[in-house]
Amino acid sequence: MTIITPGATGLRGAVGVAHTRVEGRDKVTGAARYAGEIPFAELAHGWLVLSTVARGRIRSVETAPVLDMPGVLTVLHHGNAPRLNTSYVGRLGTPDPTAAVFQDDRVPSAGWPVALVVATTSEEAREAAEALLVTYDEEPHDTALVPDHPGAHPGEGHMPAETEKGDLETQLATSAVVMDARYTTPEEQHSMMEPHAATALWDAGRLEIFDSNQGATWIQSDLAKLFSLDESSVRVRSEHVGGGFGSKGLRAHQVSAVMAATALRRPVRVVMTRRQMFSLTGHRSPTAQRVRLGADRDGRLRALEHISLSRTSTVYEFAEPSAGFARVMYDADAHRTANHVVRLDVPSPTWMRAPGEAPGSFAIESALDELAERCGVDPIQLRLRNEPETGPVSGLPFSSRNLAACFREGARRFGWADRDPRPGVRRDGRWLLGTGTAAASYGAGAMPSTALATAEADGSFTVRISAADIGTGARTALTLIAADALGTAPEGVRVRIGDSDFGPAMIAGGSMGTRSWAWAVTAAAAELRARLEAAPDIPPEGITVRSDTTEALGALARKERHSFGAQFAEVAVDVATGEIRVRRMLGIFAAGRIVNPLTARNQLLGGMVWGISMALHEEAVRDRNTGRHYAPDLAGYHVATHADVPDIEADWVDDHDPDDPVGIKGVGEIGIVGAAAAVANAVWHATGVRHRDLPIRPDRVLTAPVPDPGPDSVPDPARATRLGSGAAHA
């Protein structure tokens, strides 16, 4: 067949036009199957057994009574499980040993996997797992993160642990205004809707994994190394993912499923319960942060210090890089940042919803607000007055930095000019009203990826890439990008994702997924178009080309590449009950070229709702005596719901990235950054009381002294239009 090749530009305008999700109908009709729903013949079910002590050794595992229970096929534990190769460096570094299950009798935290019970039904597996008797030799444990912990040490993570320039103490001593404050954030859990689930089976000598993950080739590579297999003998598929947020990497459920499938030579599925996910899938570490600022009377910074302490487990070091936020946002003559960690007897933390930037922005943006108050400068003007020309730490140029445009547009739409800067003077009946703002930033990187593009004999195109759509709309975005690059309509392109057989690609994480995959897709499309222009006849099997962006990305000039944003919030506070209601919220972002306005807005709004959750609700609490969580479920772990978000809007300014083939950056995580600080700053403006510890619970509002606004308090003229349904009926 002969195909009509696209024109010279190859652009048809799909990118930038709102498009419903290409898989949307399948999801709402139930045709889209998630990892825990795919049927298999002779499927067995595994149920993980977790430790009930916070530290110690396993003395015994009483398997005999359980093996006699109905339907039980096997019980795997440290005494009979296969040995794994744990001394390897994977695609994302050294893996967390929590995934290398049943290798010894050590218990380093509560909720550590100690056994897997496999049965013919999930109900039988669960009953047997609950009956399994495991005894321990307990040891003293420590799970509490406290400031100035003696075990604190620099934590490298994916950035240098410490940076420093200038004489900090001298600049602080000579500053007209000095601010020194401590901020804390609690442990937070991912709480995605879909639990972690995996099915493992052997098919003709090849290991097959049907999983819910953020990168099929990542899981393929790590499983192959763990089990000493060739990567080509392992295939991982993850077509639909019901949320990841950083947690859906290599975990205990995939590894234990492979162990059981190997032992039984039949398919085995392991699905975590919600309570198990609190221990086994990572979390955001609590943080204790100190910020010191020195400034001239007009608010120009002379000194900036941001020290962040987080916790990690005793088996795997993960640093929550909260101090990294200051390295991008604000410059000063003296500038010092440090990320420190302390090893405690807790499960390993992991990446979660803008790791580092989310808690770091709360501290820095709250401190900037406090500095603005002391200097008598408008909070937006103070931030704009401290806009850096180059990276404050790196000295590199910015690829683009349109933060000022975000603040100006946001201030115009939010009505910031009408704001009375005095705290505690606006009232609406029993409610104190306040508004706050904060800046946002998140990295806009790209990692090497490969993609396959095929011109089919019927004139359509198929694109294959090991991307992961974790609910972000990535599959749809890639369809639009491919359509423009191939010079056709989106309906003429099929995008296949989530299969390790498609070749290595970046994971869905770090707001780099779509940017990395789009680069590979456009490169493959360009080569395919060139092939078609030279030889337009397409054979029955089609014409396929493969791209690899490693060389192109390696040739990029070094720059500071980030998305930016400005967050605005209005809150109502009832100091008699401690209740806080977010009445309205606006986020304006500079996040590169927006591929699909519909799904991009969804992402940004979702991030802002996370910020409300972070500010007012989310808090995973551990019992110091047992090391275990209180109420580890969605009933006890509170998140924001529709009633908490009456009026919220996200939009963007033009921000084309000239170094990207599509001009995009990333919107996956920027929405949460700064959102909690904007809410907290609004609470201060409403009450005159500064809250430096999240979440701002009712009891913290009640115990805080609230100034009497006196006769100058101003009634709110727009009560009827600003009351959300939740606030109206409170």
XYZ file of C-alpha atoms in Angstrom:
730
model
C 0.000 0.000 0.000
C 1.095 3.581 -0.607
C 0.549 6.153 2.125
C 0.310 9.888 1.595
C 3.223 11.266 3.571
C 2.783 14.280 5.836
C 3.855 17.759 4.900
C 7.140 19.377 5.778
C 6.044 20.646 9.168
C 4.271 17.479 10.264
C 2.072 19.568 12.608
C -1.711 19.245 12.708
C -2.356 21.143 15.956
C -3.314 18.300 18.262
C -0.905 19.453 20.973
C -2.460 22.241 23.004
C -6.062 21.252 22.298
C -8.172 19.690 25.079
C -8.702 15.991 24.415
C -10.558 13.427 26.487
C -8.548 10.403 27.579
C -8.153 7.840 24.841
C -8.736 5.066 27.379
C -11.509 6.938 29.182
C -14.390 4.844 27.858
C -12.629 1.611 28.839
C -12.119 2.905 32.364
C -15.652 4.074 32.987
C -17.176 0.918 31.492
C -14.861 -1.459 33.356
C -13.186 -2.777 30.207
C -9.807 -1.488 31.414
C -8.334 -4.164 33.660
C -5.959 -3.361 36.464
C -3.222 -5.625 37.795
C -5.413 -7.311 40.394
C -8.264 -8.007 37.965
C -6.683 -9.986 35.116
C -7.890 -13.636 35.137
C -5.544 -16.632 34.927
C -6.141 -20.367 34.955
C -5.121 -22.100 38.201
C -4.401 -18.775 39.849
C -3.138 -19.038 43.433
C -3.219 -16.186 45.920
C -0.483 -15.029 48.267
C -1.033 -13.142 51.505
C 1.846 -11.353 53.197
C 2.450 -11.734 56.918
C 4.060 -8.700 58.551
C 6.010 -8.368 61.773
C 4.255 -7.130 64.872
C 7.445 -5.928 66.596
C 9.457 -2.838 65.733
C 12.892 -4.423 66.093
C 14.269 -7.844 66.836
C 14.772 -11.338 65.438
C 12.393 -14.041 64.312
C 12.621 -16.944 66.751
C 10.242 -19.305 64.973
C 7.608 -19.578 62.241
C 5.047 -22.284 63.063
C 4.089 -23.410 59.558
C 2.797 -26.942 60.233
C -0.685 -26.018 61.530
C -1.170 -23.545 58.670
C -0.128 -26.011 55.973
C -2.938 -28.286 57.160
C -5.556 -25.598 56.659
C -7.956 -25.812 53.656
C -6.511 -24.614 50.361
C -3.033 -23.739 51.645
C -0.332 -24.564 49.099
C 2.842 -23.289 50.740
C 4.284 -20.891 53.291
C 7.449 -19.025 52.349
C 9.697 -17.474 54.995
C 13.373 -16.904 55.741
C 13.903 -20.583 56.426
C 12.864 -21.877 52.990
C 12.754 -18.953 50.555
C 15.275 -18.821 47.668
C 18.367 -16.701 48.137
C 18.388 -13.448 46.197
C 21.171 -11.375 44.711
C 20.929 -8.135 46.673
C 24.378 -6.713 45.876
C 23.482 -4.876 42.697
C 22.868 -1.317 41.583
C 19.618 -0.993 39.665
C 18.406 1.649 37.258
C 17.427 3.870 40.165
C 20.321 2.964 42.403
C 20.710 0.469 45.211
C 17.294 -1.086 45.951
C 15.535 -0.970 49.281
C 16.196 -4.353 51.001
C 12.548 -4.429 52.095
C 11.770 -5.821 48.635
C 14.310 -8.634 49.040
C 11.950 -10.600 51.238
C 12.644 -13.552 53.563
C 16.439 -13.448 53.389
C 17.200 -13.603 57.125
C 15.580 -13.500 60.550
C 16.133 -9.794 61.119
C 13.180 -7.477 61.822
C 14.198 -3.813 61.442
C 10.723 -2.243 61.724
C 7.089 -2.963 62.476
C 5.328 -4.194 59.361
C 8.412 -5.964 57.976
C 7.461 -8.920 55.694
C 8.170 -12.184 57.502
C 6.194 -14.747 55.483
C 3.901 -15.339 52.513
C 1.003 -17.762 52.757
C -0.216 -19.067 49.383
C -3.611 -20.719 48.919
C -6.114 -21.481 46.191
C -8.309 -18.501 47.115
C -7.534 -15.128 48.642
C -9.950 -15.844 51.499
C -8.123 -19.068 52.392
C -4.771 -17.300 52.136
C -5.900 -14.514 54.420
C -7.353 -16.864 57.038
C -4.184 -18.930 57.073
C -1.943 -15.844 57.219
C -3.849 -14.552 60.228
C -3.423 -17.950 61.900
C 0.339 -18.168 61.287
C 2.210 -17.994 64.591
C 5.491 -16.079 64.451
C 7.479 -15.512 67.635
C 10.184 -12.892 68.055
C 13.058 -11.897 70.262
C 12.312 -8.209 70.700
C 14.946 -5.489 70.964
C 14.654 -1.840 72.071
C 13.554 0.478 69.284
C 13.452 4.195 68.466
C 10.955 5.622 65.985
C 10.770 9.294 67.029
C 12.282 12.028 64.876
C 13.296 14.940 67.081
C 15.211 18.114 66.158
C 18.936 18.022 66.921
C 18.918 14.217 67.047
C 22.464 13.027 67.882
C 22.362 10.483 65.049
C 21.731 13.061 62.327
C 24.165 13.057 59.399
C 24.271 14.480 55.871
C 21.972 12.642 53.457
C 23.005 12.737 49.810
C 19.959 11.329 48.034
C 19.779 12.527 44.412
C 21.448 15.862 45.202
C 24.426 16.997 47.292
C 23.638 16.914 50.986
C 25.034 20.369 51.697
C 25.784 23.569 49.796
C 27.362 26.758 51.097
C 28.643 30.099 49.835
C 29.538 33.328 51.621
C 29.882 34.100 55.330
C 26.486 33.272 56.777
C 27.037 34.451 60.351
C 28.536 37.779 59.266
C 25.650 38.483 56.897
C 23.113 37.581 59.579
C 24.865 39.832 62.104
C 24.801 42.811 59.737
C 21.241 42.312 58.483
C 18.604 44.857 59.471
C 15.966 42.145 59.849
C 16.660 38.579 60.977
C 14.205 35.703 60.976
C 14.950 32.375 62.699
C 12.183 29.771 62.871
C 11.612 26.024 62.952
C 8.957 24.177 60.955
C 7.771 20.593 61.053
C 5.792 18.338 58.742
C 4.458 14.883 59.704
C 4.746 11.478 58.080
C 2.489 11.275 55.033
C 1.150 8.286 53.110
C 0.524 7.949 49.368
C -3.031 6.606 49.696
C -3.667 5.943 46.010
C -6.954 4.250 45.153
C -5.510 1.110 43.566
C -3.515 -1.112 45.936
C -0.178 -2.607 44.951
C -0.848 -5.842 43.067
C 1.218 -8.262 40.968
C 0.737 -11.648 39.330
C 3.751 -13.789 38.448
C 3.862 -16.859 36.226
C 6.285 -18.832 34.074
C 5.366 -19.231 30.405
C 7.648 -21.308 28.137
C 10.660 -20.611 30.295
C 9.986 -16.884 30.551
C 8.962 -15.051 33.717
C 5.841 -12.925 33.176
C 4.746 -10.222 35.615
C 1.426 -8.407 35.427
C 1.899 -5.477 37.743
C 0.858 -1.989 38.763
C 4.028 0.062 38.579
C 5.603 3.327 37.454
C 8.101 1.784 35.063
C 7.922 -1.658 33.449
C 11.578 -1.794 32.412
C 12.628 -0.637 35.890
C 10.801 -3.563 37.502
C 11.998 -5.951 34.781
C 15.638 -4.998 35.316
C 15.528 -5.186 39.120
C 13.672 -8.516 39.200
C 16.123 -10.003 36.717
C 19.052 -8.936 38.881
C 17.429 -10.107 42.121
C 16.714 -13.575 40.727
C 19.937 -13.774 38.647
C 18.041 -13.952 35.359
C 18.762 -12.504 31.957
C 16.599 -9.422 31.381
C 15.297 -10.858 28.118
C 13.776 -13.761 30.072
C 11.623 -11.384 32.161
C 8.609 -9.494 30.830
C 6.707 -6.953 32.917
C 3.366 -5.510 31.843
C 1.500 -2.674 33.532
C -1.170 -1.315 31.228
C -3.356 0.572 33.700
C -2.253 2.033 37.028
C -4.643 3.505 39.559
C -2.224 5.972 41.114
C 1.420 5.783 42.060
C 2.677 9.064 43.558
C 6.225 7.671 43.844
C 5.483 4.414 45.644
C 4.913 1.914 42.831
C 8.405 0.620 42.311
C 9.994 -2.672 43.329
C 8.197 -3.903 46.430
C 7.647 -7.060 48.460
C 4.530 -8.147 46.570
C 6.272 -8.591 43.196
C 9.263 -10.420 44.658
C 7.190 -12.735 46.846
C 4.861 -13.481 43.926
C 7.838 -14.529 41.786
C 9.140 -16.730 44.599
C 5.792 -18.464 44.985
C 5.201 -18.869 41.244
C 8.656 -20.414 40.920
C 8.039 -22.806 43.801
C 4.535 -23.858 42.701
C 4.903 -23.561 38.909
C 1.525 -21.878 38.649
C 0.390 -18.236 38.532
C 0.472 -16.495 41.902
C -1.072 -13.109 42.680
C -0.160 -10.969 45.665
C -2.296 -7.918 46.454
C -1.483 -5.734 49.431
C -4.163 -4.653 51.844
C -4.555 -0.980 52.647
C -3.020 -1.511 56.071
C -0.044 -3.361 54.593
C 0.559 -0.470 52.212
C 1.193 1.820 55.185
C 4.261 -0.289 56.030
C 5.471 -1.738 52.739
C 5.103 0.894 50.031
C 7.090 3.804 51.403
C 5.939 7.142 52.778
C 7.070 10.733 53.116
C 9.311 11.130 56.121
C 8.414 13.697 58.738
C 10.712 16.709 58.631
C 12.125 19.157 61.154
C 13.357 22.250 59.331
C 15.133 25.396 60.442
C 15.188 28.548 58.328
C 17.310 31.609 59.079
C 16.920 34.698 56.923
C 18.764 37.994 57.055
C 17.555 40.947 55.001
C 17.763 44.681 54.488
C 14.813 46.806 55.579
C 13.295 46.543 52.105
C 13.317 42.734 52.284
C 16.318 42.060 50.045
C 17.988 38.884 51.293
C 21.553 38.983 52.519
C 21.594 35.573 54.237
C 19.601 32.388 53.720
C 20.016 29.148 55.641
C 17.723 26.137 55.286
C 18.521 22.992 57.265
C 16.172 20.018 56.940
C 16.184 16.861 59.027
C 14.261 13.764 57.951
C 14.339 10.157 59.034
C 15.272 7.000 57.187
C 15.228 3.308 58.017
C 18.146 1.348 59.402
C 18.349 -0.809 56.246
C 18.101 1.789 53.468
C 18.972 5.466 53.360
C 16.492 7.808 51.723
C 16.770 11.552 52.299
C 13.748 13.807 51.882
C 15.620 16.650 50.111
C 13.569 19.538 51.481
C 16.457 22.019 51.481
C 16.779 21.626 47.712
C 13.861 24.046 47.219
C 15.903 27.020 48.437
C 18.723 26.186 46.026
C 16.498 27.199 43.130
C 14.151 29.851 44.494
C 16.072 32.637 46.231
C 19.621 33.974 46.263
C 21.577 35.760 48.979
C 25.170 36.870 49.545
C 25.478 34.048 52.055
C 23.556 30.903 51.213
C 23.617 27.589 53.062
C 21.381 24.529 52.677
C 21.631 21.042 54.141
C 19.614 17.828 54.033
C 20.282 15.639 57.067
C 18.851 12.245 57.995
C 18.702 10.066 61.075
C 18.349 6.273 61.034
C 15.385 5.008 63.024
C 13.483 1.742 63.408
C 10.830 2.567 60.825
C 9.994 1.394 57.280
C 11.950 3.063 54.500
C 10.613 6.374 53.192
C 10.449 6.961 49.442
C 9.561 9.511 46.777
C 6.173 11.056 47.336
C 4.303 13.923 45.636
C 7.126 16.410 44.914
C 9.732 14.851 47.224
C 11.618 17.606 49.014
C 9.883 20.498 47.321
C 6.516 19.917 49.014
C 7.719 20.068 52.658
C 10.629 22.369 51.782
C 8.349 24.950 50.199
C 6.193 25.006 53.330
C 9.179 26.053 55.427
C 10.766 28.535 53.015
C 7.531 30.118 51.802
C 6.233 30.457 55.368
C 9.535 32.048 56.404
C 9.407 34.470 53.457
C 5.906 35.462 54.569
C 7.134 36.092 58.089
C 10.011 38.154 56.724
C 7.605 40.218 54.602
C 5.549 40.976 57.715
C 8.594 42.116 59.674
C 9.826 44.279 56.810
C 6.394 45.745 56.139
C 6.617 44.618 52.512
C 3.875 42.972 50.472
C 4.589 39.192 50.308
C 4.499 39.145 46.500
C 6.763 42.188 46.211
C 9.247 40.641 48.622
C 9.452 37.501 46.512
C 9.835 39.425 43.263
C 12.485 41.600 44.898
C 14.542 38.455 45.495
C 14.241 36.923 42.032
C 17.658 35.469 41.073
C 19.201 36.018 37.634
C 20.905 32.601 37.680
C 20.723 29.497 39.818
C 21.434 30.642 43.406
C 23.701 27.666 44.055
C 24.666 26.371 40.610
C 25.181 29.727 38.920
C 23.687 28.213 35.761
C 21.241 30.123 33.549
C 17.553 29.249 33.733
C 16.060 27.648 30.647
C 13.102 29.930 31.445
C 11.849 31.415 34.685
C 8.411 32.971 34.454
C 7.610 33.068 38.158
C 7.037 36.824 38.057
C 4.424 36.386 35.333
C 2.662 33.764 37.476
C 2.484 36.134 40.445
C 1.280 39.088 38.402
C -1.448 37.106 36.654
C -2.442 35.319 39.859
C -2.595 38.548 41.844
C -4.797 40.135 39.193
C -7.257 37.236 39.089
C -7.292 36.660 42.855
C -7.877 40.321 43.701
C -4.668 40.638 45.695
C -4.561 44.443 45.292
C -7.675 44.764 47.478
C -6.092 42.807 50.326
C -5.744 44.554 53.683
C -2.298 43.415 54.891
C -3.278 43.606 58.555
C -3.974 40.177 60.076
C -7.147 39.331 61.927
C -9.285 42.228 60.709
C -11.687 40.557 58.263
C -14.703 38.742 59.631
C -17.724 36.915 58.274
C -19.895 36.218 61.285
C -18.000 33.745 63.425
C -15.317 33.229 60.756
C -12.023 35.061 60.579
C -10.944 35.478 56.948
C -7.467 35.621 55.461
C -5.573 35.291 52.204
C -2.098 33.970 51.555
C 0.300 33.249 48.749
C 3.426 31.204 48.068
C 5.777 30.389 45.205
C 6.241 26.985 43.590
C 9.027 25.303 41.673
C 9.764 21.789 40.463
C 12.483 20.386 38.243
C 11.871 19.856 34.517
C 14.350 17.189 33.522
C 14.381 14.432 30.942
C 15.980 11.001 30.953
C 17.012 8.732 28.053
C 14.199 6.662 26.565
C 13.494 4.526 23.532
C 10.351 4.329 21.412
C 9.093 2.295 18.468
C 6.995 3.903 15.733
C 5.296 1.808 13.052
C 3.580 2.902 9.855
C 0.859 0.312 9.360
C -0.289 -0.936 5.960
C -3.751 0.565 6.500
C -2.313 4.077 6.786
C -2.486 4.308 10.573
C 0.408 4.479 13.015
C 1.330 2.543 16.148
C 3.685 3.897 18.789
C 5.130 1.579 21.431
C 6.980 2.852 24.482
C 7.496 1.499 28.003
C 5.779 4.501 29.536
C 3.437 4.316 32.507
C 0.150 6.180 32.777
C -0.441 6.407 36.514
C -3.626 8.399 36.064
C -1.927 11.482 34.630
C -3.237 11.129 31.081
C 0.194 10.274 29.695
C -1.239 7.845 27.138
C -3.413 10.624 25.719
C -0.612 13.207 25.766
C 1.661 10.869 23.822
C -1.119 10.254 21.301
C -1.391 13.995 20.643
C 2.381 14.429 20.442
C 2.736 11.500 18.065
C -0.132 12.759 15.894
C 1.520 16.152 15.429
C 4.945 14.644 14.835
C 3.540 12.229 12.244
C 1.300 14.803 10.622
C -1.926 12.936 11.183
C -5.019 13.120 13.388
C -4.984 11.610 16.894
C -7.536 9.036 15.721
C -4.909 7.674 13.333
C -2.435 6.872 16.122
C -2.476 3.958 18.575
C -0.158 4.298 21.556
C 0.835 1.128 23.408
C 2.529 1.517 26.797
C 3.397 -0.391 29.963
C 5.322 -3.325 28.458
C 9.015 -3.959 29.105
C 9.299 -5.645 25.693
C 9.057 -2.172 24.128
C 12.526 -1.283 25.407
C 13.960 0.924 28.173
C 12.219 4.202 28.986
C 12.035 6.699 31.809
C 9.731 5.880 34.710
C 6.620 7.908 35.529
C 8.208 10.068 38.176
C 9.976 13.313 38.925
C 7.650 15.142 36.509
C 9.960 13.785 33.800
C 7.820 11.019 32.319
C 5.905 12.764 29.538
C 8.840 15.036 28.692
C 11.229 12.068 28.368
C 8.788 9.896 26.422
C 7.724 12.744 24.133
C 11.349 13.287 23.179
C 11.675 9.627 22.174
C 8.332 9.596 20.338
C 9.121 12.711 18.302
C 12.545 11.324 17.400
C 11.016 8.049 16.205
C 8.313 9.905 14.295
C 10.876 12.101 12.539
C 12.865 9.090 11.403
C 9.727 7.268 10.288
C 8.568 10.252 8.252
C 11.943 10.429 6.564
C 11.706 6.735 5.701
C 8.211 7.184 4.283
C 9.191 10.185 2.207
C 12.052 8.209 0.691
C 10.010 5.012 0.166
C 6.238 5.513 0.560
C 5.276 1.898 -0.227
C 4.416 0.109 2.996
C 4.692 -3.701 3.171
C 1.965 -5.748 4.942
C 4.018 -5.965 8.133
C 4.458 -2.190 8.190
C 7.607 -0.121 8.638
C 9.052 0.229 12.143
C 11.802 2.509 13.448
C 13.321 2.757 16.920
C 14.608 5.894 18.616
C 17.031 6.354 21.492
C 17.414 9.802 23.049
C 20.561 9.097 25.070
C 22.867 11.028 22.762
C 20.505 13.963 22.258
C 19.983 14.474 25.978
C 23.685 14.134 26.648
C 24.353 17.007 24.249
C 22.088 19.471 26.094
C 23.764 22.509 27.622
C 23.666 22.612 31.411
C 20.892 24.864 32.679
C 18.511 25.227 35.585
C 15.341 23.656 34.162
C 12.195 24.060 36.228
C 8.486 24.677 36.188
C 7.307 27.548 38.380
C 4.049 28.695 39.894
C 2.242 31.060 42.242
C -0.318 29.746 44.737
C -3.131 31.814 46.290
C -5.552 30.772 49.037
C -8.396 32.298 51.026
C -9.386 30.626 54.286
C -12.044 31.026 56.944
C -11.121 30.149 60.536
C -13.532 29.578 63.416
C -11.395 30.126 66.510
C -14.191 28.807 68.750
C -14.103 25.326 67.180
C -10.672 25.365 65.525
C -12.230 24.635 62.136
C -10.456 25.905 59.014
C -12.152 26.065 55.619
C -10.355 26.822 52.378
C -12.897 28.982 50.564
C -11.059 29.487 47.313
C -7.712 28.693 45.804
C -5.927 29.727 42.613
C -2.716 28.421 41.096
C -0.996 30.018 38.094
C 1.855 28.013 36.615
C 4.657 28.294 34.086
C 5.120 24.670 33.098
C 6.246 24.728 29.497
C 3.946 24.078 26.584
C 0.738 22.429 27.770
C 0.120 19.289 25.717
C -3.457 18.573 26.804
C -5.164 21.390 28.737
C -7.858 19.039 30.023
C -5.605 16.524 31.765
C -2.962 19.129 32.656
C -5.532 21.127 34.574
C -6.632 17.926 36.324
C -3.055 17.300 37.400
C -2.555 20.826 38.699
C -5.854 20.830 40.582
C -5.037 17.433 42.076
C -1.718 18.752 43.325
C -3.375 21.774 44.893
C -5.882 19.534 46.676
C -2.918 17.534 47.994
C -1.592 20.838 49.324
C -4.838 21.447 51.197
C -4.570 17.898 52.575
C -0.982 18.545 53.600
C -1.851 21.820 55.308
C -4.971 20.743 57.195
C -5.427 16.960 57.235
C -2.670 14.475 56.437
C -0.791 13.020 59.397
C 0.280 9.414 59.877
C 0.922 8.894 63.587
C 3.054 6.130 65.119
C 2.795 4.689 68.589
C 6.241 5.108 70.130
C 5.729 2.022 72.264
C 4.996 -0.353 69.390
C 6.402 1.468 66.342
C 3.093 0.814 64.564
C 0.603 3.253 63.071
C -2.595 4.394 64.666
C -5.510 3.765 62.249
C -3.535 2.785 59.129
C -6.442 3.015 56.696
C -8.433 5.564 54.740
C -10.829 6.043 57.643
C -8.116 7.057 60.082
C -5.763 8.805 57.642
C -7.602 11.956 56.596
C -7.296 13.497 53.135
C -9.125 16.421 51.568
C -12.423 15.578 49.873
C -14.811 17.505 47.614
C -16.443 19.193 50.612
C -13.046 20.663 51.525
C -12.493 22.239 48.099
C -15.426 24.507 47.187
C -13.704 26.859 44.695
C -10.367 25.917 43.153
C -8.829 26.876 39.829
C -5.564 26.254 37.990
C -4.263 28.009 34.900
C -0.946 28.796 33.254
C 1.074 31.442 31.437
C 3.010 30.992 28.204
C 6.267 29.230 28.948
C 7.756 27.477 25.930
C 10.981 25.575 26.641
C 13.238 26.201 23.607
C 15.475 23.234 24.382
C 12.667 20.665 24.259
C 11.411 19.327 20.893
C 7.806 19.853 21.988
C 8.469 22.770 24.348
C 7.088 20.984 27.403
C 8.322 20.744 31.001
C 6.077 18.863 33.413
C 2.957 19.359 35.535
C 2.845 16.175 37.611
C 4.141 17.608 40.887
C 4.328 21.395 40.653
C 0.682 21.681 41.778
C 1.369 20.637 45.367
C 4.482 22.780 45.809
C 3.747 25.929 47.770
C 0.082 25.046 48.222
C 0.366 24.151 51.911
C 2.367 27.314 52.571
C -0.276 29.452 50.838
C -2.952 27.959 53.103
C -0.789 28.381 56.215
C 0.007 31.985 55.277
C -3.710 32.619 54.807
C -4.404 31.191 58.279
C -1.903 33.659 59.725
C -3.548 36.512 57.844
C -6.937 35.439 59.201
C -5.903 35.002 62.821
C -2.605 36.786 63.374
C -1.169 33.492 64.638
C 1.646 31.755 62.781
C 1.423 27.950 62.587
C 4.777 26.347 61.869
C 3.698 22.734 62.395
C 1.572 20.801 59.920
C -1.190 19.852 59.774
C -2.973 22.874 61.248
C -5.408 20.778 63.256
C -8.378 22.236 65.153
C -6.661 21.568 68.488
C -3.658 23.633 67.366
C -5.943 26.493 66.413
C -7.756 26.268 69.741
C -4.590 26.323 71.829
C -3.060 29.226 69.906
C -3.671 32.724 71.332
C -5.759 34.696 68.835
C -5.516 38.500 68.965
C -8.732 40.457 69.413
C -9.349 42.218 66.091
C -11.024 45.070 67.915
C -13.193 47.759 66.370
C -11.223 47.884 63.114
C -12.429 44.437 61.983
C -13.998 44.546 58.541
C -17.057 42.465 57.532
C -16.740 40.463 54.360
C -18.978 41.887 51.618
C -18.986 38.716 49.506
C -20.100 36.139 52.039
C -22.854 34.683 49.867
C -20.594 34.014 46.895
C -17.602 32.717 48.802
C -19.164 30.230 51.167
C -18.652 26.664 49.977
C -21.236 24.023 50.725
C -19.093 22.590 53.512
C -18.593 25.948 55.194
C -22.220 26.984 54.714
C -23.501 24.010 56.692
C -20.727 23.856 59.264
